[in-house]
Amino acid sequence: MHQGPEQPLRRLLLISRGLPDAQGDPRAVRAWQLLSLAAHDYQVDLVCLDGHGPHMTAWTAAAERCRRLTMCCAPGYWRSLPLRAWAQALGWLDAQPAWLPTWLNDLSPYQVILCTDPDGVELVNLLRQVHGPSAGLPHLICDLHLPRSVRHRQQLRRCLTPLRSFHRWQARHHADLEFCSLVRCTLILTSDPRDAENLRQQGLTAHHLPASDEPTNRPAEHRASRIASRLISLDPTPVSKAA
């Protein structure tokens, strides 16, 4: 039986806070899960915003799944939405940051950009502002595994009474900041079904993707390619309007 020419893999840009690591902390394990799913259907370019002291074993494992891997040393204000607002007001964010690779000048080769947290979404938004709209904008997906709003909400349940007001305010404050980033996204992935439902009630497109170490996800590991196709592939044609 004659088979046609093999279709080239599409390209995906993964922006992660740290290096994906199957043996690392919860955020690194989640990034590894997303990298593994994306690598089934895409040629992945990986940018890590925190490139301090990567573990060589983790670096090698991640590089095997990527077309290109770049470790950056992002300054502190890229790890804090409130601090980044001050940096923007001071004019520090008027151009592409010098610590980013120059190949990020053009986002048009990518069909999908996947960010492991809202900080990555804000970085993509800055690049779009600096370089102007392209012929087609990639689908933008953000994963909310352990955002700051959730971490403050967790602290609220186990902290002493005098600190509860602080964590309650911080949870609301960061949720508002995160929402401003999430409205730019085509799809939002969450590890908590309650967060996915809450985002859907706010009019956003959100799906629950269980963490890889959750028992509910283990029987489905052999369906990773289908999960990636359903949640990440979306439409092969990039969206044409600005986010």
PDB file of N, CA, C and O in Angstrom, residues 27-91:
ATOM      1  N   ARG A  27       7.004  21.622  40.647  1.00  0.00           N
ATOM      2  CA  ARG A  27       6.938  22.458  39.437  1.00  0.00           C
ATOM      3  C   ARG A  27       7.789  21.865  38.317  1.00  0.00           C
ATOM      4  O   ARG A  27       7.389  21.879  37.144  1.00  0.00           O
ATOM      5  N   ALA A  28       8.973  21.332  38.661  1.00  0.00           N
ATOM      6  CA  ALA A  28       9.832  20.723  37.652  1.00  0.00           C
ATOM      7  C   ALA A  28       9.205  19.446  37.093  1.00  0.00           C
ATOM      8  O   ALA A  28       9.300  19.167  35.890  1.00  0.00           O
ATOM      9  N   VAL A  29       8.544  18.670  37.956  1.00  0.00           N
ATOM     10  CA  VAL A  29       7.884  17.446  37.502  1.00  0.00           C
ATOM     11  C   VAL A  29       6.725  17.789  36.567  1.00  0.00           C
ATOM     12  O   VAL A  29       6.515  17.115  35.549  1.00  0.00           O
ATOM     13  N   ARG A  30       5.988  18.831  36.891  1.00  0.00           N
ATOM     14  CA  ARG A  30       4.883  19.240  36.016  1.00  0.00           C
ATOM     15  C   ARG A  30       5.411  19.719  34.660  1.00  0.00           C
ATOM     16  O   ARG A  30       4.845  19.393  33.607  1.00  0.00           O
ATOM     17  N   ALA A  31       6.499  20.478  34.669  1.00  0.00           N
ATOM     18  CA  ALA A  31       7.093  20.928  33.407  1.00  0.00           C
ATOM     19  C   ALA A  31       7.567  19.731  32.584  1.00  0.00           C
ATOM     20  O   ALA A  31       7.440  19.717  31.354  1.00  0.00           O
ATOM     21  N   TRP A  32       8.104  18.712  33.241  1.00  0.00           N
ATOM     22  CA  TRP A  32       8.520  17.501  32.540  1.00  0.00           C
ATOM     23  C   TRP A  32       7.310  16.798  31.916  1.00  0.00           C
ATOM     24  O   TRP A  32       7.385  16.296  30.794  1.00  0.00           O
ATOM     25  N   GLN A  33       6.206  16.758  32.632  1.00  0.00           N
ATOM     26  CA  GLN A  33       4.988  16.154  32.098  1.00  0.00           C
ATOM     27  C   GLN A  33       4.532  16.875  30.833  1.00  0.00           C
ATOM     28  O   GLN A  33       4.193  16.244  29.821  1.00  0.00           O
ATOM     29  N   LEU A  34       4.531  18.205  30.861  1.00  0.00           N
ATOM     30  CA  LEU A  34       4.111  18.978  29.696  1.00  0.00           C
ATOM     31  C   LEU A  34       5.081  18.795  28.530  1.00  0.00           C
ATOM     32  O   LEU A  34       4.662  18.677  27.373  1.00  0.00           O
ATOM     33  N   LEU A  35       6.392  18.776  28.825  1.00  0.00           N
ATOM     34  CA  LEU A  35       7.383  18.562  27.774  1.00  0.00           C
ATOM     35  C   LEU A  35       7.192  17.191  27.118  1.00  0.00           C
ATOM     36  O   LEU A  35       7.241  17.063  25.888  1.00  0.00           O
ATOM     37  N   SER A  36       6.953  16.166  27.919  1.00  0.00           N
ATOM     38  CA  SER A  36       6.785  14.817  27.389  1.00  0.00           C
ATOM     39  C   SER A  36       5.536  14.723  26.512  1.00  0.00           C
ATOM     40  O   SER A  36       5.551  14.083  25.457  1.00  0.00           O
ATOM     41  N   LEU A  37       4.440  15.369  26.938  1.00  0.00           N
ATOM     42  CA  LEU A  37       3.226  15.348  26.137  1.00  0.00           C
ATOM     43  C   LEU A  37       3.427  16.097  24.816  1.00  0.00           C
ATOM     44  O   LEU A  37       3.033  15.621  23.755  1.00  0.00           O
ATOM     45  N   ALA A  38       4.050  17.264  24.896  1.00  0.00           N
ATOM     46  CA  ALA A  38       4.228  18.076  23.691  1.00  0.00           C
ATOM     47  C   ALA A  38       5.149  17.398  22.687  1.00  0.00           C
ATOM     48  O   ALA A  38       4.949  17.512  21.474  1.00  0.00           O
ATOM     49  N   ALA A  39       6.171  16.690  23.186  1.00  0.00           N
ATOM     50  CA  ALA A  39       7.157  16.085  22.290  1.00  0.00           C
ATOM     51  C   ALA A  39       6.569  14.974  21.433  1.00  0.00           C
ATOM     52  O   ALA A  39       7.190  14.564  20.453  1.00  0.00           O
ATOM     53  N   HIS A  40       5.378  14.465  21.782  1.00  0.00           N
ATOM     54  CA  HIS A  40       4.742  13.430  20.969  1.00  0.00           C
ATOM     55  C   HIS A  40       4.357  13.968  19.593  1.00  0.00           C
ATOM     56  O   HIS A  40       4.424  13.243  18.602  1.00  0.00           O
ATOM     57  N   ASP A  41       3.918  15.209  19.523  1.00  0.00           N
ATOM     58  CA  ASP A  41       3.347  15.738  18.285  1.00  0.00           C
ATOM     59  C   ASP A  41       4.073  16.969  17.745  1.00  0.00           C
ATOM     60  O   ASP A  41       3.669  17.499  16.714  1.00  0.00           O
ATOM     61  N   TYR A  42       5.109  17.436  18.433  1.00  0.00           N
ATOM     62  CA  TYR A  42       5.755  18.678  18.037  1.00  0.00           C
ATOM     63  C   TYR A  42       7.270  18.556  18.106  1.00  0.00           C
ATOM     64  O   TYR A  42       7.817  17.769  18.878  1.00  0.00           O
ATOM     65  N   GLN A  43       7.926  19.385  17.320  1.00  0.00           N
ATOM     66  CA  GLN A  43       9.326  19.700  17.553  1.00  0.00           C
ATOM     67  C   GLN A  43       9.342  20.832  18.577  1.00  0.00           C
ATOM     68  O   GLN A  43       8.823  21.915  18.318  1.00  0.00           O
ATOM     69  N   VAL A  44       9.941  20.581  19.725  1.00  0.00           N
ATOM     70  CA  VAL A  44       9.840  21.495  20.857  1.00  0.00           C
ATOM     71  C   VAL A  44      11.114  22.317  20.986  1.00  0.00           C
ATOM     72  O   VAL A  44      12.230  21.770  20.997  1.00  0.00           O
ATOM     73  N   ASP A  45      10.954  23.636  21.076  1.00  0.00           N
ATOM     74  CA  ASP A  45      12.028  24.538  21.486  1.00  0.00           C
ATOM     75  C   ASP A  45      11.733  24.943  22.926  1.00  0.00           C
ATOM     76  O   ASP A  45      10.634  25.442  23.222  1.00  0.00           O
ATOM     77  N   LEU A  46      12.681  24.731  23.814  1.00  0.00           N
ATOM     78  CA  LEU A  46      12.466  24.961  25.244  1.00  0.00           C
ATOM     79  C   LEU A  46      13.312  26.137  25.723  1.00  0.00           C
ATOM     80  O   LEU A  46      14.515  26.190  25.481  1.00  0.00           O
ATOM     81  N   VAL A  47      12.665  27.079  26.394  1.00  0.00           N
ATOM     82  CA  VAL A  47      13.340  28.209  27.027  1.00  0.00           C
ATOM     83  C   VAL A  47      13.045  28.153  28.521  1.00  0.00           C
ATOM     84  O   VAL A  47      11.882  28.174  28.932  1.00  0.00           O
ATOM     85  N   CYS A  48      14.092  28.059  29.330  1.00  0.00           N
ATOM     86  CA  CYS A  48      13.956  28.051  30.786  1.00  0.00           C
ATOM     87  C   CYS A  48      14.390  29.414  31.325  1.00  0.00           C
ATOM     88  O   CYS A  48      15.513  29.850  31.074  1.00  0.00           O
ATOM     89  N   LEU A  49      13.509  30.075  32.059  1.00  0.00           N
ATOM     90  CA  LEU A  49      13.795  31.424  32.532  1.00  0.00           C
ATOM     91  C   LEU A  49      14.735  31.449  33.728  1.00  0.00           C
ATOM     92  O   LEU A  49      15.335  32.474  34.018  1.00  0.00           O
ATOM     93  N   ASP A  50      14.844  30.332  34.439  1.00  0.00           N
ATOM     94  CA  ASP A  50      15.749  30.259  35.580  1.00  0.00           C
ATOM     95  C   ASP A  50      16.825  29.229  35.254  1.00  0.00           C
ATOM     96  O   ASP A  50      16.628  28.032  35.415  1.00  0.00           O
ATOM     97  N   GLY A  51      17.958  29.712  34.769  1.00  0.00           N
ATOM     98  CA  GLY A  51      19.007  28.809  34.312  1.00  0.00           C
ATOM     99  C   GLY A  51      20.142  28.627  35.291  1.00  0.00           C
ATOM    100  O   GLY A  51      21.257  28.305  34.889  1.00  0.00           O
ATOM    101  N   HIS A  52      19.884  28.802  36.579  1.00  0.00           N
ATOM    102  CA  HIS A  52      20.944  28.700  37.575  1.00  0.00           C
ATOM    103  C   HIS A  52      21.213  27.235  37.924  1.00  0.00           C
ATOM    104  O   HIS A  52      20.327  26.524  38.384  1.00  0.00           O
ATOM    105  N   GLY A  53      22.440  26.798  37.698  1.00  0.00           N
ATOM    106  CA  GLY A  53      22.892  25.486  38.140  1.00  0.00           C
ATOM    107  C   GLY A  53      22.025  24.323  37.740  1.00  0.00           C
ATOM    108  O   GLY A  53      21.541  23.610  38.615  1.00  0.00           O
ATOM    109  N   PRO A  54      21.788  24.086  36.438  1.00  0.00           N
ATOM    110  CA  PRO A  54      20.963  22.948  36.053  1.00  0.00           C
ATOM    111  C   PRO A  54      21.651  21.622  36.361  1.00  0.00           C
ATOM    112  O   PRO A  54      22.869  21.491  36.243  1.00  0.00           O
ATOM    113  N   HIS A  55      20.860  20.636  36.773  1.00  0.00           N
ATOM    114  CA  HIS A  55      21.378  19.296  37.011  1.00  0.00           C
ATOM    115  C   HIS A  55      21.661  18.648  35.656  1.00  0.00           C
ATOM    116  O   HIS A  55      20.794  18.610  34.790  1.00  0.00           O
ATOM    117  N   MET A  56      22.867  18.117  35.465  1.00  0.00           N
ATOM    118  CA  MET A  56      23.273  17.618  34.153  1.00  0.00           C
ATOM    119  C   MET A  56      22.385  16.471  33.679  1.00  0.00           C
ATOM    120  O   MET A  56      22.052  16.382  32.494  1.00  0.00           O
ATOM    121  N   THR A  57      21.979  15.584  34.591  1.00  0.00           N
ATOM    122  CA  THR A  57      21.114  14.472  34.197  1.00  0.00           C
ATOM    123  C   THR A  57      19.782  14.979  33.687  1.00  0.00           C
ATOM    124  O   THR A  57      19.263  14.524  32.654  1.00  0.00           O
ATOM    125  N   ALA A  58      19.198  15.952  34.393  1.00  0.00           N
ATOM    126  CA  ALA A  58      17.923  16.525  33.970  1.00  0.00           C
ATOM    127  C   ALA A  58      18.082  17.284  32.656  1.00  0.00           C
ATOM    128  O   ALA A  58      17.204  17.223  31.782  1.00  0.00           O
ATOM    129  N   TRP A  59      19.190  17.998  32.506  1.00  0.00           N
ATOM    130  CA  TRP A  59      19.431  18.741  31.269  1.00  0.00           C
ATOM    131  C   TRP A  59      19.524  17.793  30.079  1.00  0.00           C
ATOM    132  O   TRP A  59      18.948  18.034  29.027  1.00  0.00           O
ATOM    133  N   THR A  60      20.245  16.696  30.243  1.00  0.00           N
ATOM    134  CA  THR A  60      20.404  15.729  29.155  1.00  0.00           C
ATOM    135  C   THR A  60      19.060  15.113  28.771  1.00  0.00           C
ATOM    136  O   THR A  60      18.739  14.965  27.585  1.00  0.00           O
ATOM    137  N   ALA A  61      18.261  14.740  29.787  1.00  0.00           N
ATOM    138  CA  ALA A  61      16.961  14.125  29.513  1.00  0.00           C
ATOM    139  C   ALA A  61      16.035  15.100  28.795  1.00  0.00           C
ATOM    140  O   ALA A  61      15.320  14.719  27.860  1.00  0.00           O
ATOM    141  N   ALA A  62      16.031  16.378  29.218  1.00  0.00           N
ATOM    142  CA  ALA A  62      15.182  17.375  28.565  1.00  0.00           C
ATOM    143  C   ALA A  62      15.663  17.653  27.148  1.00  0.00           C
ATOM    144  O   ALA A  62      14.856  17.791  26.220  1.00  0.00           O
ATOM    145  N   ALA A  63      16.993  17.726  26.954  1.00  0.00           N
ATOM    146  CA  ALA A  63      17.542  18.036  25.632  1.00  0.00           C
ATOM    147  C   ALA A  63      17.206  16.949  24.618  1.00  0.00           C
ATOM    148  O   ALA A  63      17.045  17.234  23.428  1.00  0.00           O
ATOM    149  N   GLU A  64      17.078  15.705  25.078  1.00  0.00           N
ATOM    150  CA  GLU A  64      16.734  14.615  24.168  1.00  0.00           C
ATOM    151  C   GLU A  64      15.334  14.760  23.593  1.00  0.00           C
ATOM    152  O   GLU A  64      15.024  14.180  22.554  1.00  0.00           O
ATOM    153  N   ARG A  65      14.476  15.507  24.276  1.00  0.00           N
ATOM    154  CA  ARG A  65      13.099  15.682  23.831  1.00  0.00           C
ATOM    155  C   ARG A  65      12.884  17.006  23.111  1.00  0.00           C
ATOM    156  O   ARG A  65      11.762  17.329  22.748  1.00  0.00           O
ATOM    157  N   CYS A  66      13.950  17.791  22.956  1.00  0.00           N
ATOM    158  CA  CYS A  66      13.820  19.129  22.377  1.00  0.00           C
ATOM    159  C   CYS A  66      14.608  19.242  21.076  1.00  0.00           C
ATOM    160  O   CYS A  66      15.622  18.573  20.880  1.00  0.00           O
ATOM    161  N   ARG A  67      14.132  20.104  20.244  1.00  0.00           N
ATOM    162  CA  ARG A  67      14.898  20.504  19.058  1.00  0.00           C
ATOM    163  C   ARG A  67      15.976  21.500  19.453  1.00  0.00           C
ATOM    164  O   ARG A  67      17.074  21.510  18.914  1.00  0.00           O
ATOM    165  N   ARG A  68      15.640  22.349  20.435  1.00  0.00           N
ATOM    166  CA  ARG A  68      16.571  23.386  20.885  1.00  0.00           C
ATOM    167  C   ARG A  68      16.240  23.690  22.335  1.00  0.00           C
ATOM    168  O   ARG A  68      15.071  23.767  22.720  1.00  0.00           O
ATOM    169  N   LEU A  69      17.255  23.875  23.172  1.00  0.00           N
ATOM    170  CA  LEU A  69      17.067  24.158  24.604  1.00  0.00           C
ATOM    171  C   LEU A  69      17.971  25.310  24.986  1.00  0.00           C
ATOM    172  O   LEU A  69      19.175  25.288  24.701  1.00  0.00           O
ATOM    173  N   THR A  70      17.385  26.309  25.619  1.00  0.00           N
ATOM    174  CA  THR A  70      18.148  27.484  26.055  1.00  0.00           C
ATOM    175  C   THR A  70      17.853  27.763  27.524  1.00  0.00           C
ATOM    176  O   THR A  70      16.686  27.810  27.936  1.00  0.00           O
ATOM    177  N   MET A  71      18.911  27.926  28.301  1.00  0.00           N
ATOM    178  CA  MET A  71      18.783  28.298  29.709  1.00  0.00           C
ATOM    179  C   MET A  71      19.080  29.782  29.853  1.00  0.00           C
ATOM    180  O   MET A  71      20.134  30.258  29.424  1.00  0.00           O
ATOM    181  N   CYS A  72      18.144  30.528  30.435  1.00  0.00           N
ATOM    182  CA  CYS A  72      18.318  31.967  30.652  1.00  0.00           C
ATOM    183  C   CYS A  72      18.412  32.254  32.146  1.00  0.00           C
ATOM    184  O   CYS A  72      17.945  31.476  32.969  1.00  0.00           O
ATOM    185  N   CYS A  73      19.006  33.368  32.463  1.00  0.00           N
ATOM    186  CA  CYS A  73      19.070  33.832  33.849  1.00  0.00           C
ATOM    187  C   CYS A  73      18.222  35.092  33.953  1.00  0.00           C
ATOM    188  O   CYS A  73      18.725  36.223  33.887  1.00  0.00           O
ATOM    189  N   ALA A  74      16.935  34.898  34.085  1.00  0.00           N
ATOM    190  CA  ALA A  74      16.017  36.028  34.133  1.00  0.00           C
ATOM    191  C   ALA A  74      16.165  36.766  35.459  1.00  0.00           C
ATOM    192  O   ALA A  74      16.332  36.152  36.506  1.00  0.00           O
ATOM    193  N   PRO A  75      16.114  38.099  35.436  1.00  0.00           N
ATOM    194  CA  PRO A  75      16.197  38.863  36.687  1.00  0.00           C
ATOM    195  C   PRO A  75      14.976  38.631  37.558  1.00  0.00           C
ATOM    196  O   PRO A  75      13.961  38.092  37.117  1.00  0.00           O
ATOM    197  N   GLY A  76      15.074  39.075  38.803  1.00  0.00           N
ATOM    198  CA  GLY A  76      14.036  38.777  39.778  1.00  0.00           C
ATOM    199  C   GLY A  76      12.660  39.283  39.422  1.00  0.00           C
ATOM    200  O   GLY A  76      11.656  38.655  39.765  1.00  0.00           O
ATOM    201  N   TYR A  77      12.570  40.421  38.719  1.00  0.00           N
ATOM    202  CA  TYR A  77      11.240  40.960  38.457  1.00  0.00           C
ATOM    203  C   TYR A  77      10.445  40.109  37.473  1.00  0.00           C
ATOM    204  O   TYR A  77       9.236  40.279  37.354  1.00  0.00           O
ATOM    205  N   TRP A  78      11.102  39.167  36.758  1.00  0.00           N
ATOM    206  CA  TRP A  78      10.351  38.265  35.895  1.00  0.00           C
ATOM    207  C   TRP A  78       9.747  37.110  36.677  1.00  0.00           C
ATOM    208  O   TRP A  78       8.994  36.317  36.136  1.00  0.00           O
ATOM    209  N   ARG A  79      10.055  37.023  37.973  1.00  0.00           N
ATOM    210  CA  ARG A  79       9.470  35.975  38.799  1.00  0.00           C
ATOM    211  C   ARG A  79       8.424  36.546  39.741  1.00  0.00           C
ATOM    212  O   ARG A  79       7.974  35.876  40.661  1.00  0.00           O
ATOM    213  N   SER A  80       8.020  37.780  39.511  1.00  0.00           N
ATOM    214  CA  SER A  80       7.022  38.414  40.369  1.00  0.00           C
ATOM    215  C   SER A  80       6.197  39.380  39.537  1.00  0.00           C
ATOM    216  O   SER A  80       6.717  40.365  39.017  1.00  0.00           O
ATOM    217  N   LEU A  81       4.914  39.114  39.414  1.00  0.00           N
ATOM    218  CA  LEU A  81       4.044  39.997  38.639  1.00  0.00           C
ATOM    219  C   LEU A  81       3.997  41.414  39.204  1.00  0.00           C
ATOM    220  O   LEU A  81       4.069  42.378  38.453  1.00  0.00           O
ATOM    221  N   PRO A  82       3.890  41.601  40.539  1.00  0.00           N
ATOM    222  CA  PRO A  82       3.893  42.982  41.059  1.00  0.00           C
ATOM    223  C   PRO A  82       5.186  43.729  40.769  1.00  0.00           C
ATOM    224  O   PRO A  82       5.170  44.897  40.390  1.00  0.00           O
ATOM    225  N   LEU A  83       6.351  43.061  40.938  1.00  0.00           N
ATOM    226  CA  LEU A  83       7.619  43.727  40.648  1.00  0.00           C
ATOM    227  C   LEU A  83       7.743  44.054  39.170  1.00  0.00           C
ATOM    228  O   LEU A  83       8.339  45.060  38.796  1.00  0.00           O
ATOM    229  N   ARG A  84       7.176  43.208  38.329  1.00  0.00           N
ATOM    230  CA  ARG A  84       7.259  43.464  36.898  1.00  0.00           C
ATOM    231  C   ARG A  84       6.459  44.704  36.520  1.00  0.00           C
ATOM    232  O   ARG A  84       6.798  45.416  35.575  1.00  0.00           O
ATOM    233  N   ALA A  85       5.375  44.988  37.236  1.00  0.00           N
ATOM    234  CA  ALA A  85       4.610  46.206  36.978  1.00  0.00           C
ATOM    235  C   ALA A  85       5.476  47.443  37.242  1.00  0.00           C
ATOM    236  O   ALA A  85       5.441  48.418  36.484  1.00  0.00           O
ATOM    237  N   TRP A  86       6.295  47.398  38.308  1.00  0.00           N
ATOM    238  CA  TRP A  86       7.209  48.500  38.574  1.00  0.00           C
ATOM    239  C   TRP A  86       8.272  48.600  37.484  1.00  0.00           C
ATOM    240  O   TRP A  86       8.621  49.698  37.044  1.00  0.00           O
ATOM    241  N   ALA A  87       8.798  47.459  37.032  1.00  0.00           N
ATOM    242  CA  ALA A  87       9.805  47.469  35.976  1.00  0.00           C
ATOM    243  C   ALA A  87       9.254  48.069  34.692  1.00  0.00           C
ATOM    244  O   ALA A  87       9.938  48.822  33.993  1.00  0.00           O
ATOM    245  N   GLN A  88       7.991  47.765  34.396  1.00  0.00           N
ATOM    246  CA  GLN A  88       7.371  48.325  33.195  1.00  0.00           C
ATOM    247  C   GLN A  88       7.218  49.836  33.337  1.00  0.00           C
ATOM    248  O   GLN A  88       7.460  50.602  32.392  1.00  0.00           O
ATOM    249  N   ALA A  89       6.826  50.291  34.525  1.00  0.00           N
ATOM    250  CA  ALA A  89       6.650  51.723  34.755  1.00  0.00           C
ATOM    251  C   ALA A  89       7.975  52.482  34.623  1.00  0.00           C
ATOM    252  O   ALA A  89       8.000  53.641  34.199  1.00  0.00           O
ATOM    253  N   LEU A  90       9.082  51.815  34.962  1.00  0.00           N
ATOM    254  CA  LEU A  90      10.405  52.446  34.863  1.00  0.00           C
ATOM    255  C   LEU A  90      11.002  52.347  33.465  1.00  0.00           C
ATOM    256  O   LEU A  90      12.117  52.817  33.236  1.00  0.00           O
ATOM    257  N   GLY A  91      10.289  51.720  32.537  1.00  0.00           N
ATOM    258  CA  GLY A  91      10.777  51.616  31.176  1.00  0.00           C
ATOM    259  C   GLY A  91      11.765  50.497  30.936  1.00  0.00           C
ATOM    260  O   GLY A  91      12.451  50.478  29.913  1.00  0.00           O
TER     261      GLY A  91
END
